Structure formats: C-alpha cells, structure tokens
Coordinates of C-alpha atoms in Angstrom, one line a residue:
M1 CA -15.8 9.5 -14.5
D2 CA -14.3 10.9 -17.4
M3 CA -10.4 10.2 -17.5
T4 CA -9.3 11.5 -20.8
R5 CA -7.4 14.5 -20.5
T6 CA -5.2 16.4 -23.0
S7 CA -1.5 16.7 -22.9
E8 CA -2.1 20.3 -22.0
T9 CA -3.9 19.4 -18.9
I10 CA -1.3 16.8 -18.0
D11 CA 1.3 19.4 -18.1
H12 CA -0.7 21.8 -16.0
R13 CA -0.8 19.1 -13.4
R14 CA 2.9 18.5 -13.3
R15 CA 3.5 22.2 -13.1
N16 CA 1.2 22.4 -10.3
F17 CA 2.6 19.3 -8.4
F18 CA 6.2 20.6 -9.1
G19 CA 5.4 24.0 -7.5
T20 CA 4.1 22.5 -4.4
A21 CA 6.8 20.0 -4.1
A22 CA 9.5 22.6 -4.6
A23 CA 7.9 24.4 -1.5
T24 CA 7.6 21.1 0.6
V25 CA 10.8 19.3 -0.1
A26 CA 14.3 20.7 0.1
A27 CA 15.4 18.5 -2.8
V28 CA 14.6 20.9 -5.5
Q29 CA 16.9 19.4 -8.1
F30 CA 15.1 16.0 -8.0
I31 CA 11.9 17.9 -9.5
S32 CA 13.3 19.4 -12.5
M33 CA 15.4 16.3 -13.4
G34 CA 15.0 12.9 -15.5
T35 CA 13.2 10.2 -13.4
T36 CA 15.9 7.7 -13.1
D37 CA 18.6 10.2 -12.0
A38 CA 16.1 12.3 -9.8
C39 CA 15.7 8.9 -7.8
S40 CA 19.1 8.5 -7.0
K41 CA 20.0 12.0 -6.1
A42 CA 16.9 12.8 -4.0
A43 CA 17.4 13.9 -0.3
P44 CA 17.3 11.2 2.2
S45 CA 14.3 10.7 4.2
G46 CA 15.6 12.2 7.3
T47 CA 16.0 15.4 5.4
M48 CA 12.3 15.7 4.2
P49 CA 10.1 17.9 6.5
T50 CA 6.6 16.7 7.3
G51 CA 4.1 18.6 5.2
K52 CA 1.0 17.7 7.4
S53 CA 0.5 16.1 10.7
S54 CA -3.0 14.5 9.9
F55 CA -5.5 14.2 7.3
G56 CA -8.2 16.2 9.4
V57 CA -11.6 14.8 9.6
L58 CA -12.0 11.4 8.0
K59 CA -15.2 10.1 6.0
Q60 CA -17.1 7.0 6.3
V61 CA -19.1 5.1 3.8
D62 CA -20.6 1.6 3.8
A63 CA -19.4 -0.6 1.1
G64 CA -19.7 -4.3 0.8
L65 CA -19.1 -6.0 4.1
L66 CA -17.5 -2.8 5.8
N67 CA -18.2 0.6 6.8
I68 CA -14.8 2.3 5.5
G69 CA -13.0 5.2 7.1
Y70 CA -11.0 7.1 4.5
A71 CA -9.3 10.3 4.1
E72 CA -10.1 12.5 0.8
D73 CA -8.1 15.3 -0.5
G74 CA -8.2 17.3 -3.7
P75 CA -11.2 18.5 -6.1
A76 CA -14.2 16.1 -6.1
D77 CA -14.4 16.3 -9.9
G78 CA -10.4 15.5 -10.2
P79 CA -9.2 12.1 -11.6
A80 CA -9.4 9.4 -8.7
V81 CA -6.4 8.3 -7.1
L82 CA -6.6 5.4 -4.5
L83 CA -3.7 5.0 -2.2
L84 CA -3.5 1.7 -0.1
H85 CA -1.5 1.2 2.9
G86 CA 0.1 -2.0 4.5
W87 CA 0.9 -3.7 7.7
P88 CA 2.0 -2.6 10.3
Y89 CA 1.3 0.9 9.0
D90 CA -1.9 3.0 8.2
I91 CA -3.4 5.7 5.9
H92 CA -0.5 8.1 7.3
T93 CA 1.9 6.4 4.8
Y94 CA 0.3 9.0 2.4
V95 CA -0.1 11.8 4.7
D96 CA 2.4 13.8 2.7
V97 CA 1.8 12.4 -0.7
A98 CA -1.7 13.2 -0.7
P99 CA -1.5 17.1 -0.7
L100 CA 0.9 17.0 -3.4
L101 CA -1.6 15.1 -5.6
A102 CA -4.5 17.1 -4.4
S103 CA -2.5 20.4 -5.6
A104 CA -2.1 18.9 -9.1
G105 CA -5.8 18.2 -9.3
Y106 CA -6.4 14.7 -8.4
R107 CA -9.0 13.6 -5.8
V108 CA -7.1 11.2 -3.7
I109 CA -8.8 8.4 -1.6
V110 CA -6.9 6.8 1.3
P111 CA -9.0 4.1 2.9
Y112 CA -8.2 2.2 6.0
F113 CA -8.1 -1.7 5.3
R114 CA -10.4 -3.9 7.3
G115 CA -9.0 -4.3 10.7
Y116 CA -7.5 -0.7 10.8
G117 CA -8.6 2.7 12.0
T118 CA -12.2 3.6 11.8
T119 CA -13.3 0.9 9.5
R120 CA -15.7 -1.6 11.0
F121 CA -17.5 -4.5 10.1
L122 CA -21.2 -4.3 9.3
S123 CA -22.1 -7.6 11.0
S124 CA -20.7 -9.3 13.9
A125 CA -21.3 -12.8 12.1
T126 CA -18.8 -12.0 9.0
L127 CA -15.5 -14.0 9.0
R128 CA -13.0 -11.7 10.1
N129 CA -11.0 -12.6 7.0
G130 CA -7.6 -11.2 5.9
Q131 CA -6.8 -13.3 2.6
Q132 CA -5.7 -11.0 -0.4
A133 CA -9.0 -11.6 -2.4
A134 CA -11.0 -10.1 0.5
L135 CA -9.0 -6.9 0.8
A136 CA -9.0 -6.3 -2.8
A137 CA -13.0 -7.1 -2.9
D138 CA -13.3 -4.4 -0.2
V139 CA -11.5 -1.9 -2.6
I140 CA -13.9 -2.7 -5.3
A141 CA -16.9 -2.2 -3.1
L142 CA -15.5 1.2 -1.9
M143 CA -15.2 2.4 -5.4
D144 CA -18.6 1.1 -6.3
S145 CA -19.9 3.2 -3.2
L146 CA -18.0 6.3 -4.1
K147 CA -19.0 5.7 -7.8
I148 CA -15.5 6.0 -8.9
S149 CA -15.4 4.1 -12.3
T150 CA -11.6 3.9 -12.7
A151 CA -8.7 5.1 -10.6
I152 CA -4.8 5.2 -10.7
F153 CA -3.6 3.1 -7.7
G154 CA -0.7 3.4 -5.5
G155 CA 0.3 0.9 -3.0
C156 CA 3.0 -0.3 -0.5
D157 CA 3.0 -3.6 1.3
W158 CA -0.3 -5.2 1.8
G159 CA -1.6 -2.2 -0.4
A160 CA 0.7 -3.0 -3.1
R161 CA -0.4 -6.5 -3.3
T162 CA -4.1 -5.4 -3.2
A163 CA -3.4 -2.8 -6.1
N164 CA -1.9 -5.6 -8.1
I165 CA -4.8 -7.7 -7.7
V166 CA -7.1 -4.8 -8.8
A167 CA -5.0 -4.0 -11.9
A168 CA -4.7 -8.0 -12.8
L169 CA -8.6 -8.9 -12.1
W170 CA -10.3 -5.6 -12.7
P171 CA -8.1 -3.8 -15.2
E172 CA -11.1 -1.6 -16.2
R173 CA -11.2 -0.1 -12.8
C174 CA -7.3 0.7 -12.8
K175 CA -6.2 3.4 -15.0
A176 CA -2.3 3.0 -13.9
L177 CA -0.6 1.6 -11.1
V178 CA 2.3 2.7 -8.6
S179 CA 3.6 -0.5 -6.8
V180 CA 6.3 -0.5 -4.2
S181 CA 8.2 -3.7 -4.3
G182 CA 6.4 -4.8 -7.6
Y183 CA 4.5 -7.8 -8.2
L184 CA 3.2 -9.1 -4.9
I185 CA 0.5 -11.4 -5.9
G186 CA 1.0 -15.0 -4.0
S187 CA -0.5 -18.1 -4.0
R188 CA -1.0 -20.7 -0.9
E189 CA 0.5 -23.3 -3.1
S190 CA 3.7 -21.3 -3.7
N191 CA 3.9 -20.2 -0.1
R192 CA 3.9 -24.1 0.9
M193 CA 7.3 -24.2 -0.8
P194 CA 10.4 -23.9 1.8
L195 CA 13.0 -21.2 1.2
P196 CA 16.6 -21.2 2.0
P197 CA 17.2 -20.7 5.6
K198 CA 18.2 -16.8 5.1
A199 CA 15.0 -16.1 3.3
E200 CA 12.9 -18.0 6.1
L201 CA 14.6 -16.0 8.7
A202 CA 13.3 -12.9 7.3
W203 CA 9.6 -14.0 7.7
W204 CA 10.0 -14.9 11.3
Y205 CA 6.7 -13.0 12.2
Q206 CA 4.7 -14.8 10.0
Y207 CA 5.8 -18.1 11.8
Y208 CA 5.3 -16.5 15.2
F209 CA 1.7 -15.5 14.1
A210 CA 1.1 -19.1 13.0
T211 CA 1.0 -20.1 16.8
E212 CA -1.3 -19.2 19.6
R213 CA 1.6 -17.8 21.5
G214 CA 2.1 -15.4 18.7
Q215 CA -1.4 -14.3 18.3
A216 CA -1.6 -13.7 22.3
G217 CA 1.9 -11.8 21.9
Y218 CA 0.6 -9.6 19.2
E219 CA -2.6 -8.8 21.0
K220 CA -0.7 -7.9 24.1
Y221 CA 2.3 -6.2 22.5
R222 CA 1.1 -4.9 19.1
H223 CA 2.4 -1.5 19.5
D224 CA 6.0 -2.7 20.3
F225 CA 5.5 -5.3 17.8
A226 CA 4.8 -2.8 14.9
K227 CA 7.7 -0.4 16.0
Q228 CA 10.3 -3.4 15.7
I229 CA 8.9 -4.0 12.4
W230 CA 9.2 -0.4 11.4
Q231 CA 13.0 -0.5 12.7
I232 CA 13.8 -3.6 10.7
A233 CA 11.9 -2.8 7.5
S234 CA 13.3 0.7 7.3
P235 CA 16.7 0.9 9.3
R236 CA 17.4 4.2 8.3
W237 CA 14.1 5.9 8.5
D238 CA 14.6 8.4 11.7
F239 CA 10.9 8.5 12.6
D240 CA 9.9 10.1 15.8
E241 CA 7.4 8.9 18.5
A242 CA 4.9 11.1 17.4
T243 CA 4.9 9.7 13.9
F244 CA 4.7 6.3 15.0
N245 CA 1.9 6.7 17.8
R246 CA -0.2 8.6 14.9
T247 CA -0.1 5.3 13.0
A248 CA -0.3 3.0 15.9
A249 CA -3.7 4.3 17.0
A250 CA -4.9 2.6 13.9
F251 CA -4.1 -0.9 15.7
D252 CA -6.5 -0.1 18.3
N253 CA -9.2 -1.3 16.0
P254 CA -11.2 -4.3 17.5
D255 CA -10.6 -6.5 14.6
H256 CA -7.1 -5.5 13.9
V257 CA -5.3 -8.8 15.5
A258 CA -7.9 -11.0 13.9
I259 CA -7.3 -9.7 10.4
V260 CA -3.6 -9.7 10.7
I261 CA -3.1 -13.1 12.2
H262 CA -5.7 -14.5 9.7
N263 CA -3.8 -12.7 6.8
Y264 CA -0.5 -14.6 7.4
R265 CA -2.1 -17.9 8.8
W266 CA -4.0 -18.1 5.3
R267 CA -0.9 -17.4 3.3
L268 CA 0.7 -20.4 5.1
G269 CA -2.4 -22.6 4.2
I270 CA -3.4 -23.2 7.9
A271 CA -6.6 -21.0 7.9
D272 CA -9.4 -21.3 5.7
G273 CA -10.5 -18.3 3.5
D274 CA -14.0 -17.4 2.4
P275 CA -15.2 -19.9 -0.2
E276 CA -16.9 -17.0 -2.1
H277 CA -13.3 -16.0 -3.0
D278 CA -12.1 -19.3 -4.5
D279 CA -12.4 -18.3 -7.9
L280 CA -10.5 -15.1 -7.6
E281 CA -7.8 -17.0 -5.7
S282 CA -7.7 -19.7 -8.3
R283 CA -7.1 -16.9 -10.9
L284 CA -4.5 -15.0 -8.6
A285 CA -2.7 -18.3 -7.9
A286 CA -1.9 -18.6 -11.8
G287 CA 0.2 -15.4 -11.6
P288 CA -1.8 -13.2 -13.9
V289 CA 0.0 -10.4 -15.7
I290 CA -0.7 -6.7 -15.0
T291 CA -1.1 -5.0 -18.4
V292 CA -1.9 -1.6 -17.4
P293 CA 0.5 1.3 -17.4
T294 CA 2.9 0.6 -14.3
I295 CA 5.9 2.0 -12.2
T296 CA 7.4 -0.1 -9.4
L297 CA 9.5 1.5 -6.9
E298 CA 12.1 0.0 -4.5
G299 CA 14.1 1.6 -1.8
D300 CA 17.7 0.7 -1.5
A301 CA 17.5 0.2 2.4
N302 CA 14.6 -2.0 2.2
G303 CA 14.9 -4.3 5.1
A304 CA 11.8 -6.2 4.7
P305 CA 11.3 -9.2 2.7
H306 CA 10.7 -8.3 -1.1
P307 CA 11.6 -9.5 -4.5
E308 CA 14.2 -8.6 -6.7
P309 CA 13.0 -6.3 -9.7
G310 CA 14.4 -8.5 -12.3
S311 CA 12.2 -11.2 -10.9
Y312 CA 8.8 -9.7 -11.8
A313 CA 9.3 -7.2 -14.8
K314 CA 7.7 -9.8 -17.3
K315 CA 4.5 -9.5 -15.2
F316 CA 4.1 -6.1 -16.5
P317 CA 4.0 -6.5 -20.5
G318 CA 2.7 -3.1 -20.8
R319 CA 4.1 0.4 -20.5
Y320 CA 6.4 -0.2 -17.4
E321 CA 9.1 1.4 -15.6
H322 CA 11.3 0.3 -12.5
R323 CA 12.9 3.0 -10.1
T324 CA 15.2 2.3 -7.4
I325 CA 15.1 5.1 -4.9
N326 CA 18.6 5.4 -3.3
G327 CA 19.5 7.4 -0.1
G328 CA 18.3 5.2 2.8
I329 CA 14.8 4.7 1.8
G330 CA 13.4 1.7 3.5
H331 CA 9.9 -0.4 3.3
N332 CA 7.5 2.3 4.0
L333 CA 8.8 4.3 0.8
P334 CA 5.6 6.7 0.2
Q335 CA 6.1 8.0 4.2
E336 CA 9.9 8.3 3.6
A337 CA 10.1 9.6 0.1
P338 CA 6.5 11.1 -0.5
T339 CA 7.7 13.4 -3.5
I340 CA 9.2 10.7 -5.2
F341 CA 6.2 8.7 -4.6
A342 CA 3.7 11.3 -5.8
K343 CA 5.9 12.2 -8.7
A344 CA 5.4 8.5 -9.9
I345 CA 1.7 8.6 -9.8
I346 CA 1.8 11.8 -11.8
D347 CA 4.0 10.0 -14.3
V348 CA 2.4 6.8 -14.6
D349 CA -0.9 8.9 -15.6
A350 CA 0.9 10.2 -18.5
F351 CA 2.1 6.8 -19.8

C-alpha cells in the first residue's frame, strides 16, 4: 500500500478528525490546543459519551495458524491502522477510537487476539501458546492475509507489547506507533529477577495463574476476575455493566483460559514456548530499540503495573514524544479517553 501523502492530505485528515471529535466529545477545547496541554485538560473519562455500542458485523480471515475475527472501519483504500487490545479486554477497547480514525480517512483494523472473541485455531493440534512472539507473528500473518504491507500501530497492554515487537523486529511493516505504557518488550531472564515486595504484590494474578488452583479459578470465575482487574487497573473509570459484559463475551472463547495461563506462565519461565519462535525471543530478550516514529501514552490513574516513562525513553531513538494523560485515566486508555488516543494516531502519522 502506498503510504506517501502530501502535507495537504494530512491537514485534510486532521480537519476531518477534529470535526468528528468535536461532535463526539464534549471536551472541544482539547481539539484546538497543543498536544501536551490538551492531554492535561481533556475531560475525565466519565464525561465522555459512548459513540458506538458495537462494531457491527465482524469479518473473518485465515491467517497463519488462525482464523482471525476482526472489526474494520473506514475506506478500504485508506492508510492502514492496526489497533491491538490487551487482557482482560477485547476489541471494544477501540470501539470509539475506530470511527474517529475512519472519519479521517484511515482503514482501521481491530483484530481479536488468539483466545479471544471469534478468533479460532485452524488445528486442534496447535499449541495454545500465549508467548509474546506468537502474538506478534499472528499480526504479521494477518497483515499478509489482508495484503497490508505497512500500517500505523496502536496498542494497549498485551496489544502495546505486540505492537512494540512488530515495530522492533519488522520496522518495514510499521510506519509509526502509539503505545500505552511505552516499551513493554520483555524477556524471561529478566522476569526471573525478584522485585521489591510492593512491586511483586502488583503482579499477584501472575503468581495465581502459576498454580493449578489459579487456572481452575480463572476458568470458573473468568468474568468476575476480569471485572476485578478492570476496577484495580482503572480505579476512576466509571464503566457500566453493559460495557463490561460486551467485552466479557470475548472471554468465552474455548481457548481463552489456555492462552492467558500460558502467557503468564511463559513469562515466569515455568511453561515452554514454541521452538519456532526461539530466534525471535532471543532477539527480543536483547531489548531492541524501536526506531519508527512513536508516541507513548500513560494515564495518570493507571492502577496496573507499568514502567515509568523515564525508564524507557531511550528505547525510542527516532522521532518520539511522551504524553501523560490527566483526568483520572486508567490502564485501558483508548476506551477511557478515545479522542486523545485517536489524536495521537493522527499526530504520529504526521511526524
């Protein structure tokens, strides 16, 4: 796909975006202000109306090991944007971001990860593998199946880590990046190192999942478990039951528990990954830098474990900007502050 555009085209997309955002969000002052001040003065999440209740009819495509379910919005010939969700969330993290970007002329693709929603493995014999390299390989396979040569990536939680990996290992496929909580590429060696007790406490669910009791507990109480994580990770997000239940349906995927448990056990080094990904994991363990244009975002009320922005700034030696979002914004930043996230995508495209 030809991603070359004139400054006039970029300005046109911004005007379209701002017009739609003004109609969608009450915080109109944010739209006309500079980026840093805008983030600090945006309306808190509770004041933002929901623009859509769903994505409508989803699409399915065979890609690599999977038949992937995904939402699509915007013109088919627009510049591609891939938006990647995390755990315990789903594609509705971007249900209000997607129409804003679509109105600005972007082709927006929002896929379910393996183990979520309508995504299914093509073979019952495939390892239900949640390691970081596997999720990134799924995204590359999806791009190949959809004949998307390069895209702007946005991600949160698992989705941010996956977008980081694509940007680091396949920079030719990633035009630019918006990453919530910054640089999240990890290694099992570093994960073996003990943390101070307060930091270890924040990862309580990771250790719970390391036990058979934890796996059985998540299988039995997955919806209650997810709601508790939402409340801890975004303590000032006043989501309602309908919003939660819309996402919780994605956890009824038959492979969901296996993927989640494997993801966290693999991180701790107590579950094997796929040897096919050993080379990728070796490269990731070295902490590769990300050279594509990047904006990192962090909410001021993020209750989930996350690195401090100063700890990862050097991982982005190219065009780079960090934005801290005030107003009680928690871990699920794209859903809590969709206009701010969409604006970051627009802005990083213009870097």
